[in-house]
PDB file of N, CA and C in Angstrom:
ATOM      1  N   MET A  17       6.822   9.672  15.874  1.00  0.00           N
ATOM      2  CA  MET A  17       6.066   8.862  15.225  1.00  0.00           C
ATOM      3  C   MET A  17       4.419   9.507  14.704  1.00  0.00           C
ATOM      4  N   THR A  18       4.596   8.869  13.240  1.00  0.00           N
ATOM      5  CA  THR A  18       3.171   9.582  12.629  1.00  0.00           C
ATOM      6  C   THR A  18       1.872   9.032  13.263  1.00  0.00           C
ATOM      7  N   SER A  19       0.971   9.842  13.587  1.00  0.00           N
ATOM      8  CA  SER A  19      -0.344   9.371  14.283  1.00  0.00           C
ATOM      9  C   SER A  19      -1.016   8.605  12.931  1.00  0.00           C
ATOM     10  N   LYS A  20      -1.957   7.757  13.658  1.00  0.00           N
ATOM     11  CA  LYS A  20      -2.796   6.935  12.547  1.00  0.00           C
ATOM     12  C   LYS A  20      -3.357   7.516  11.681  1.00  0.00           C
ATOM     13  N   VAL A  21      -4.461   9.074  12.003  1.00  0.00           N
ATOM     14  CA  VAL A  21      -4.737   9.845  11.113  1.00  0.00           C
ATOM     15  C   VAL A  21      -3.896   9.803  10.165  1.00  0.00           C
ATOM     16  N   THR A  22      -2.633  10.598  10.415  1.00  0.00           N
ATOM     17  CA  THR A  22      -1.606  10.788   9.123  1.00  0.00           C
ATOM     18  C   THR A  22      -1.431   9.539   8.257  1.00  0.00           C
ATOM     19  N   GLU A  23      -1.033   8.410   9.034  1.00  0.00           N
ATOM     20  CA  GLU A  23      -0.920   7.458   7.794  1.00  0.00           C
ATOM     21  C   GLU A  23      -1.939   6.850   7.436  1.00  0.00           C
ATOM     22  N   GLU A  24      -2.967   7.234   7.560  1.00  0.00           N
ATOM     23  CA  GLU A  24      -4.506   7.103   6.777  1.00  0.00           C
ATOM     24  C   GLU A  24      -4.380   7.800   5.603  1.00  0.00           C
ATOM     25  N   SER A  25      -3.910   9.021   5.594  1.00  0.00           N
ATOM     26  CA  SER A  25      -4.060   9.825   4.742  1.00  0.00           C
ATOM     27  C   SER A  25      -2.971  10.037   4.017  1.00  0.00           C
ATOM     28  N   LEU A  26      -1.723   9.412   3.969  1.00  0.00           N
ATOM     29  CA  LEU A  26      -0.706   9.102   3.099  1.00  0.00           C
ATOM     30  C   LEU A  26      -1.370   8.001   2.078  1.00  0.00           C
ATOM     31  N   GLY A  27      -0.955   9.141   0.706  1.00  0.00           N
ATOM     32  CA  GLY A  27      -0.940   8.271  -0.484  1.00  0.00           C
ATOM     33  C   GLY A  27       0.188   7.234  -0.654  1.00  0.00           C
ATOM     34  N   TYR A  28      -0.274   6.231  -1.613  1.00  0.00           N
ATOM     35  CA  TYR A  28       0.729   5.168  -1.744  1.00  0.00           C
ATOM     36  C   TYR A  28       2.120   5.646  -2.477  1.00  0.00           C
ATOM     37  N   GLU A  29       2.096   6.402  -3.139  1.00  0.00           N
ATOM     38  CA  GLU A  29       3.490   6.981  -3.423  1.00  0.00           C
ATOM     39  C   GLU A  29       4.177   7.624  -2.330  1.00  0.00           C
ATOM     40  N   GLN A  30       3.330   8.453  -1.314  1.00  0.00           N
ATOM     41  CA  GLN A  30       4.289   8.821  -0.323  1.00  0.00           C
ATOM     42  C   GLN A  30       4.783   7.979   0.550  1.00  0.00           C
ATOM     43  N   ALA A  31       3.830   7.198   0.940  1.00  0.00           N
ATOM     44  CA  ALA A  31       4.251   5.753   1.821  1.00  0.00           C
ATOM     45  C   ALA A  31       5.449   5.182   1.433  1.00  0.00           C
ATOM     46  N   ARG A  32       5.377   4.969   0.394  1.00  0.00           N
ATOM     47  CA  ARG A  32       6.335   4.071  -0.742  1.00  0.00           C
ATOM     48  C   ARG A  32       7.637   4.780  -0.649  1.00  0.00           C
ATOM     49  N   ASP A  33       7.987   6.051  -0.988  1.00  0.00           N
ATOM     50  CA  ASP A  33       8.790   6.593  -0.859  1.00  0.00           C
ATOM     51  C   ASP A  33       9.593   6.942   0.271  1.00  0.00           C
ATOM     52  N   GLU A  34       8.573   6.945   1.517  1.00  0.00           N
ATOM     53  CA  GLU A  34       9.209   7.266   2.761  1.00  0.00           C
ATOM     54  C   GLU A  34       9.610   5.815   3.233  1.00  0.00           C
ATOM     55  N   LEU A  35       8.989   4.610   2.995  1.00  0.00           N
ATOM     56  CA  LEU A  35       9.558   3.263   3.008  1.00  0.00           C
ATOM     57  C   LEU A  35      11.035   2.739   2.306  1.00  0.00           C
ATOM     58  N   ILE A  36      11.194   3.644   1.205  1.00  0.00           N
ATOM     59  CA  ILE A  36      12.498   3.159   0.749  1.00  0.00           C
ATOM     60  C   ILE A  36      13.657   3.924   1.137  1.00  0.00           C
ATOM     61  N   GLU A  37      13.045   5.321   2.258  1.00  0.00           N
ATOM     62  CA  GLU A  37      13.900   5.995   2.532  1.00  0.00           C
ATOM     63  C   GLU A  37      14.473   5.442   3.899  1.00  0.00           C
ATOM     64  N   VAL A  38      13.563   4.777   4.626  1.00  0.00           N
ATOM     65  CA  VAL A  38      13.962   3.992   6.181  1.00  0.00           C
ATOM     66  C   VAL A  38      14.605   2.625   5.544  1.00  0.00           C
ATOM     67  N   VAL A  39      14.315   1.893   4.278  1.00  0.00           N
ATOM     68  CA  VAL A  39      15.077   0.750   4.261  1.00  0.00           C
ATOM     69  C   VAL A  39      16.585   1.653   3.874  1.00  0.00           C
ATOM     70  N   ARG A  40      16.429   2.414   3.335  1.00  0.00           N
ATOM     71  CA  ARG A  40      18.204   2.800   2.877  1.00  0.00           C
ATOM     72  C   ARG A  40      18.718   3.601   3.989  1.00  0.00           C
ATOM     73  N   ARG A  41      18.433   3.836   4.931  1.00  0.00           N
ATOM     74  CA  ARG A  41      18.846   4.435   6.422  1.00  0.00           C
ATOM     75  C   ARG A  41      19.428   2.945   7.153  1.00  0.00           C
ATOM     76  N   LEU A  42      18.669   2.026   6.974  1.00  0.00           N
ATOM     77  CA  LEU A  42      18.581   0.738   7.833  1.00  0.00           C
ATOM     78  C   LEU A  42      19.859   0.255   7.098  1.00  0.00           C
ATOM     79  N   GLU A  43      20.000   0.092   5.720  1.00  0.00           N
ATOM     80  CA  GLU A  43      21.014  -0.679   4.908  1.00  0.00           C
ATOM     81  C   GLU A  43      22.202   0.033   5.255  1.00  0.00           C
ATOM     82  N   ALA A  44      22.337   1.508   5.227  1.00  0.00           N
ATOM     83  CA  ALA A  44      23.535   2.162   5.355  1.00  0.00           C
ATOM     84  C   ALA A  44      24.048   1.958   6.524  1.00  0.00           C
ATOM     85  N   GLY A  45      23.502   1.652   7.708  1.00  0.00           N
ATOM     86  CA  GLY A  45      23.872   1.212   9.000  1.00  0.00           C
ATOM     87  C   GLY A  45      24.491   2.561   9.816  1.00  0.00           C
ATOM     88  N   GLY A  46      25.185   2.312  10.781  1.00  0.00           N
ATOM     89  CA  GLY A  46      25.715   3.765  11.879  1.00  0.00           C
ATOM     90  C   GLY A  46      24.482   4.600  12.286  1.00  0.00           C
ATOM     91  N   THR A  47      23.485   3.585  12.731  1.00  0.00           N
ATOM     92  CA  THR A  47      22.357   4.190  13.457  1.00  0.00           C
ATOM     93  C   THR A  47      22.596   2.966  14.795  1.00  0.00           C
ATOM     94  N   THR A  48      21.842   3.894  16.286  1.00  0.00           N
ATOM     95  CA  THR A  48      21.923   3.221  17.318  1.00  0.00           C
ATOM     96  C   THR A  48      20.763   2.129  17.017  1.00  0.00           C
ATOM     97  N   LEU A  49      20.756   1.058  17.911  1.00  0.00           N
ATOM     98  CA  LEU A  49      19.942   0.354  18.071  1.00  0.00           C
ATOM     99  C   LEU A  49      18.431   0.792  18.366  1.00  0.00           C
ATOM    100  N   GLU A  50      18.561   1.697  19.380  1.00  0.00           N
ATOM    101  CA  GLU A  50      17.151   2.339  19.200  1.00  0.00           C
ATOM    102  C   GLU A  50      16.749   2.917  18.114  1.00  0.00           C
ATOM    103  N   GLU A  51      17.358   3.367  17.446  1.00  0.00           N
ATOM    104  CA  GLU A  51      17.246   4.250  15.927  1.00  0.00           C
ATOM    105  C   GLU A  51      16.965   3.211  15.117  1.00  0.00           C
ATOM    106  N   SER A  52      17.421   2.222  15.126  1.00  0.00           N
ATOM    107  CA  SER A  52      16.970   1.047  14.065  1.00  0.00           C
ATOM    108  C   SER A  52      15.785   0.566  14.394  1.00  0.00           C
ATOM    109  N   LEU A  53      15.402   0.419  15.747  1.00  0.00           N
ATOM    110  CA  LEU A  53      14.337  -0.447  15.683  1.00  0.00           C
ATOM    111  C   LEU A  53      12.725   0.732  15.518  1.00  0.00           C
ATOM    112  N   THR A  54      13.307   1.881  15.925  1.00  0.00           N
ATOM    113  CA  THR A  54      12.237   3.260  15.751  1.00  0.00           C
ATOM    114  C   THR A  54      12.162   2.832  14.250  1.00  0.00           C
ATOM    115  N   LEU A  55      13.315   2.977  13.361  1.00  0.00           N
ATOM    116  CA  LEU A  55      13.183   2.717  11.594  1.00  0.00           C
ATOM    117  C   LEU A  55      12.350   1.945  11.289  1.00  0.00           C
ATOM    118  N   TRP A  56      12.706   0.649  12.180  1.00  0.00           N
ATOM    119  CA  TRP A  56      12.173  -0.769  11.565  1.00  0.00           C
ATOM    120  C   TRP A  56      10.309  -0.556  11.989  1.00  0.00           C
ATOM    121  N   GLU A  57      10.263  -0.050  13.181  1.00  0.00           N
ATOM    122  CA  GLU A  57       8.921  -0.408  13.130  1.00  0.00           C
ATOM    123  C   GLU A  57       7.718   0.843  12.139  1.00  0.00           C
ATOM    124  N   ARG A  58       8.659   2.128  11.962  1.00  0.00           N
ATOM    125  CA  ARG A  58       8.071   2.910  10.969  1.00  0.00           C
ATOM    126  C   ARG A  58       8.060   2.453   9.307  1.00  0.00           C
ATOM    127  N   GLY A  59       8.663   1.345   9.508  1.00  0.00           N
ATOM    128  CA  GLY A  59       8.853   0.630   7.950  1.00  0.00           C
ATOM    129  C   GLY A  59       7.703  -0.471   7.730  1.00  0.00           C
ATOM    130  N   GLU A  60       7.476  -1.026   8.885  1.00  0.00           N
ATOM    131  CA  GLU A  60       6.034  -1.812   9.056  1.00  0.00           C
ATOM    132  C   GLU A  60       4.937  -1.081   8.963  1.00  0.00           C
ATOM    133  N   GLN A  61       5.136   0.095   9.726  1.00  0.00           N
ATOM    134  CA  GLN A  61       3.747   0.922   9.407  1.00  0.00           C
ATOM    135  C   GLN A  61       3.233   1.281   7.968  1.00  0.00           C
ATOM    136  N   LEU A  62       4.543   1.889   7.302  1.00  0.00           N
ATOM    137  CA  LEU A  62       4.345   2.234   5.861  1.00  0.00           C
ATOM    138  C   LEU A  62       4.319   1.239   5.062  1.00  0.00           C
ATOM    139  N   SER A  63       4.813  -0.178   5.359  1.00  0.00           N
ATOM    140  CA  SER A  63       4.444  -1.281   4.737  1.00  0.00           C
ATOM    141  C   SER A  63       2.908  -1.811   4.393  1.00  0.00           C
ATOM    142  N   LYS A  64       2.455  -1.521   5.825  1.00  0.00           N
ATOM    143  CA  LYS A  64       1.135  -1.537   5.880  1.00  0.00           C
ATOM    144  C   LYS A  64       0.548  -0.584   5.230  1.00  0.00           C
ATOM    145  N   VAL A  65       0.358   0.742   5.176  1.00  0.00           N
ATOM    146  CA  VAL A  65      -0.059   1.634   4.548  1.00  0.00           C
ATOM    147  C   VAL A  65      -0.136   1.261   2.718  1.00  0.00           C
ATOM    148  N   CYS A  66       1.067   0.678   2.650  1.00  0.00           N
ATOM    149  CA  CYS A  66       1.066   0.324   0.936  1.00  0.00           C
ATOM    150  C   CYS A  66       0.388  -1.001   0.467  1.00  0.00           C
ATOM    151  N   ARG A  67       0.202  -1.849   1.667  1.00  0.00           N
ATOM    152  CA  ARG A  67      -0.554  -3.133   1.034  1.00  0.00           C
ATOM    153  C   ARG A  67      -1.828  -2.623   0.970  1.00  0.00           C
ATOM    154  N   ARG A  68      -2.492  -1.723   2.317  1.00  0.00           N
ATOM    155  CA  ARG A  68      -3.720  -1.401   2.130  1.00  0.00           C
ATOM    156  C   ARG A  68      -3.983  -0.863   0.681  1.00  0.00           C
ATOM    157  N   TRP A  69      -2.973  -0.003   0.365  1.00  0.00           N
ATOM    158  CA  TRP A  69      -3.468   0.627  -1.219  1.00  0.00           C
ATOM    159  C   TRP A  69      -3.353  -0.336  -2.269  1.00  0.00           C
ATOM    160  N   LEU A  70      -2.465  -1.414  -2.205  1.00  0.00           N
ATOM    161  CA  LEU A  70      -2.437  -2.297  -3.111  1.00  0.00           C
ATOM    162  C   LEU A  70      -3.645  -3.429  -2.791  1.00  0.00           C
ATOM    163  N   ASP A  71      -4.188  -3.599  -1.958  1.00  0.00           N
ATOM    164  CA  ASP A  71      -5.376  -4.434  -1.812  1.00  0.00           C
ATOM    165  C   ASP A  71      -6.363  -3.570  -2.363  1.00  0.00           C
ATOM    166  N   GLY A  72      -6.621  -2.481  -1.993  1.00  0.00           N
ATOM    167  CA  GLY A  72      -7.893  -1.783  -2.868  1.00  0.00           C
ATOM    168  C   GLY A  72      -7.675  -1.455  -4.118  1.00  0.00           C
ATOM    169  N   ALA A  73      -6.426  -1.482  -4.775  1.00  0.00           N
ATOM    170  CA  ALA A  73      -6.437  -1.187  -5.886  1.00  0.00           C
ATOM    171  C   ALA A  73      -6.927  -2.821  -6.580  1.00  0.00           C
ATOM    172  N   ARG A  74      -6.552  -3.502  -6.056  1.00  0.00           N
ATOM    173  CA  ARG A  74      -6.538  -5.065  -6.688  1.00  0.00           C
ATOM    174  C   ARG A  74      -8.183  -5.142  -6.711  1.00  0.00           C
ATOM    175  N   ALA A  75      -8.801  -4.839  -5.344  1.00  0.00           N
ATOM    176  CA  ALA A  75     -10.200  -4.947  -5.096  1.00  0.00           C
ATOM    177  C   ALA A  75     -11.028  -4.158  -6.188  1.00  0.00           C
ATOM    178  N   ARG A  76     -10.685  -3.024  -6.653  1.00  0.00           N
ATOM    179  CA  ARG A  76     -11.224  -2.216  -7.580  1.00  0.00           C
ATOM    180  C   ARG A  76     -10.826  -2.973  -9.122  1.00  0.00           C
ATOM    181  N   LEU A  77      -9.931  -3.212  -9.253  1.00  0.00           N
ATOM    182  CA  LEU A  77      -9.575  -4.035 -10.472  1.00  0.00           C
ATOM    183  C   LEU A  77     -10.601  -5.490 -10.824  1.00  0.00           C
ATOM    184  N   ASP A  78     -10.515  -6.177  -9.644  1.00  0.00           N
ATOM    185  CA  ASP A  78     -11.395  -7.276  -9.594  1.00  0.00           C
ATOM    186  C   ASP A  78     -12.815  -6.744  -9.710  1.00  0.00           C
ATOM    187  N   ALA A  79     -13.432  -5.926  -9.176  1.00  0.00           N
ATOM    188  CA  ALA A  79     -14.774  -5.509  -9.292  1.00  0.00           C
ATOM    189  C   ALA A  79     -14.868  -4.998 -11.090  1.00  0.00           C
ATOM    190  N   ALA A  80     -13.961  -4.156 -11.542  1.00  0.00           N
ATOM    191  CA  ALA A  80     -14.098  -3.806 -12.949  1.00  0.00           C
ATOM    192  C   ALA A  80     -14.443  -4.941 -13.360  1.00  0.00           C
ATOM    193  N   LEU A  81     -13.344  -5.674 -13.264  1.00  0.00           N
ATOM    194  CA  LEU A  81     -13.225  -6.927 -14.551  1.00  0.00           C
ATOM    195  C   LEU A  81     -14.149  -7.897 -14.527  1.00  0.00           C
ATOM    196  N   ALA A  82     -15.160  -8.034 -13.092  1.00  0.00           N
ATOM    197  CA  ALA A  82     -16.376  -8.615 -12.903  1.00  0.00           C
ATOM    198  C   ALA A  82     -17.531  -8.105 -13.519  1.00  0.00           C
ATOM    199  N   GLU A  83     -17.572  -6.785 -13.615  1.00  0.00           N
ATOM    200  CA  GLU A  83     -18.572  -6.122 -13.945  1.00  0.00           C
ATOM    201  C   GLU A  83     -18.344  -6.009 -15.382  1.00  0.00           C
ATOM    202  N   GLU A  84     -17.284  -5.831 -16.193  1.00  0.00           N
ATOM    203  CA  GLU A  84     -16.886  -6.283 -17.583  1.00  0.00           C
ATOM    204  C   GLU A  84     -17.621  -7.266 -17.792  1.00  0.00           C
ATOM    205  N   GLU A  85     -17.270  -8.505 -17.342  1.00  0.00           N
ATOM    206  CA  GLU A  85     -17.657  -9.856 -17.595  1.00  0.00           C
ATOM    207  C   GLU A  85     -19.005  -9.973 -17.849  1.00  0.00           C
ATOM    208  N   ASP A  86     -19.646  -9.676 -16.364  1.00  0.00           N
ATOM    209  CA  ASP A  86     -21.630  -9.513 -16.447  1.00  0.00           C
ATOM    210  C   ASP A  86     -21.915  -9.031 -17.946  1.00  0.00           C
ATOM    211  N   GLU A  87     -21.493  -7.691 -18.146  1.00  0.00           N
ATOM    212  CA  GLU A  87     -21.922  -7.171 -19.185  1.00  0.00           C
ATOM    213  C   GLU A  87     -21.552  -7.838 -20.717  1.00  0.00           C
ATOM    214  N   SER A  88     -20.523  -8.415 -20.958  1.00  0.00           N
ATOM    215  CA  SER A  88     -20.148  -9.063 -21.976  1.00  0.00           C
ATOM    216  C   SER A  88     -21.198 -10.204 -21.742  1.00  0.00           C
ATOM    217  N   ALA A  89     -21.509 -11.296 -20.644  1.00  0.00           N
ATOM    218  CA  ALA A  89     -22.410 -12.009 -20.820  1.00  0.00           C
ATOM    219  C   ALA A  89     -23.816 -11.682 -20.964  1.00  0.00           C
ATOM    220  N   ALA A  90     -24.490 -10.735 -20.580  1.00  0.00           N
ATOM    221  CA  ALA A  90     -25.611  -9.932 -20.750  1.00  0.00           C
ATOM    222  C   ALA A  90     -25.718  -9.947 -22.290  1.00  0.00           C
ATOM    223  N   GLY A  91     -24.804  -8.625 -22.650  1.00  0.00           N
ATOM    224  CA  GLY A  91     -24.697  -8.912 -24.123  1.00  0.00           C
ATOM    225  C   GLY A  91     -24.526 -10.055 -25.232  1.00  0.00           C
ATOM    226  N   ALA A  92     -24.086 -11.010 -24.598  1.00  0.00           N
ATOM    227  CA  ALA A  92     -24.020 -12.335 -25.649  1.00  0.00           C
ATOM    228  C   ALA A  92     -25.132 -13.054 -25.387  1.00  0.00           C
ATOM    229  N   GLY A  93     -25.998 -13.137 -24.186  1.00  0.00           N
ATOM    230  CA  GLY A  93     -27.395 -13.436 -23.673  1.00  0.00           C
ATOM    231  C   GLY A  93     -28.239 -12.963 -24.826  1.00  0.00           C
ATOM    232  N   GLU A  94     -28.700 -11.821 -25.327  1.00  0.00           N
ATOM    233  CA  GLU A  94     -29.267 -10.913 -25.908  1.00  0.00           C
ATOM    234  C   GLU A  94     -29.212 -11.119 -27.215  1.00  0.00           C
ATOM    235  N   ALA A  95     -27.732 -11.094 -27.446  1.00  0.00           N
ATOM    236  CA  ALA A  95     -27.460 -11.701 -29.086  1.00  0.00           C
ATOM    237  C   ALA A  95     -27.980 -13.193 -29.317  1.00  0.00           C
ATOM    238  N   ASP A  96     -28.128 -13.875 -28.338  1.00  0.00           N
ATOM    239  CA  ASP A  96     -28.512 -15.121 -28.650  1.00  0.00           C
ATOM    240  C   ASP A  96     -30.314 -15.594 -28.552  1.00  0.00           C
ATOM    241  N   GLY A  97     -30.850 -14.037 -28.702  1.00  0.00           N
ATOM    242  CA  GLY A  97     -32.047 -14.319 -28.200  1.00  0.00           C
ATOM    243  C   GLY A  97     -32.821 -14.696 -27.033  1.00  0.00           C
ATOM    244  N   GLU A  98     -31.993 -14.510 -25.889  1.00  0.00           N
ATOM    245  CA  GLU A  98     -32.689 -14.867 -24.422  1.00  0.00           C
ATOM    246  C   GLU A  98     -33.284 -13.736 -24.100  1.00  0.00           C
TER     247      GLU A  98
END
C-alpha cells in the first residue's frame, strides 16, 4: 500500500489514472477476494485524493469569482460617485 505522504503528493491526474486502472482490474474479475479487497481499498484512497483536489479547485474558483465580484462592485460604486 502507498503511504499517506505519497498519497498526499499524488497529483490529480496521477490519482485519477491509477483509480481508472484499479476499476478496470476490479471489473475484469479474475482476482482473489483478498486482491479484490486490496484493490477496492486502494480505489477508496485514490477517490479521496481526487476529491480533495477537486474540492480545492472548487474553492479556488469560488474565491476568484468572489474577488472578481468584489472588484466589479467596487468599480460600480466608484462610477456612481460613492
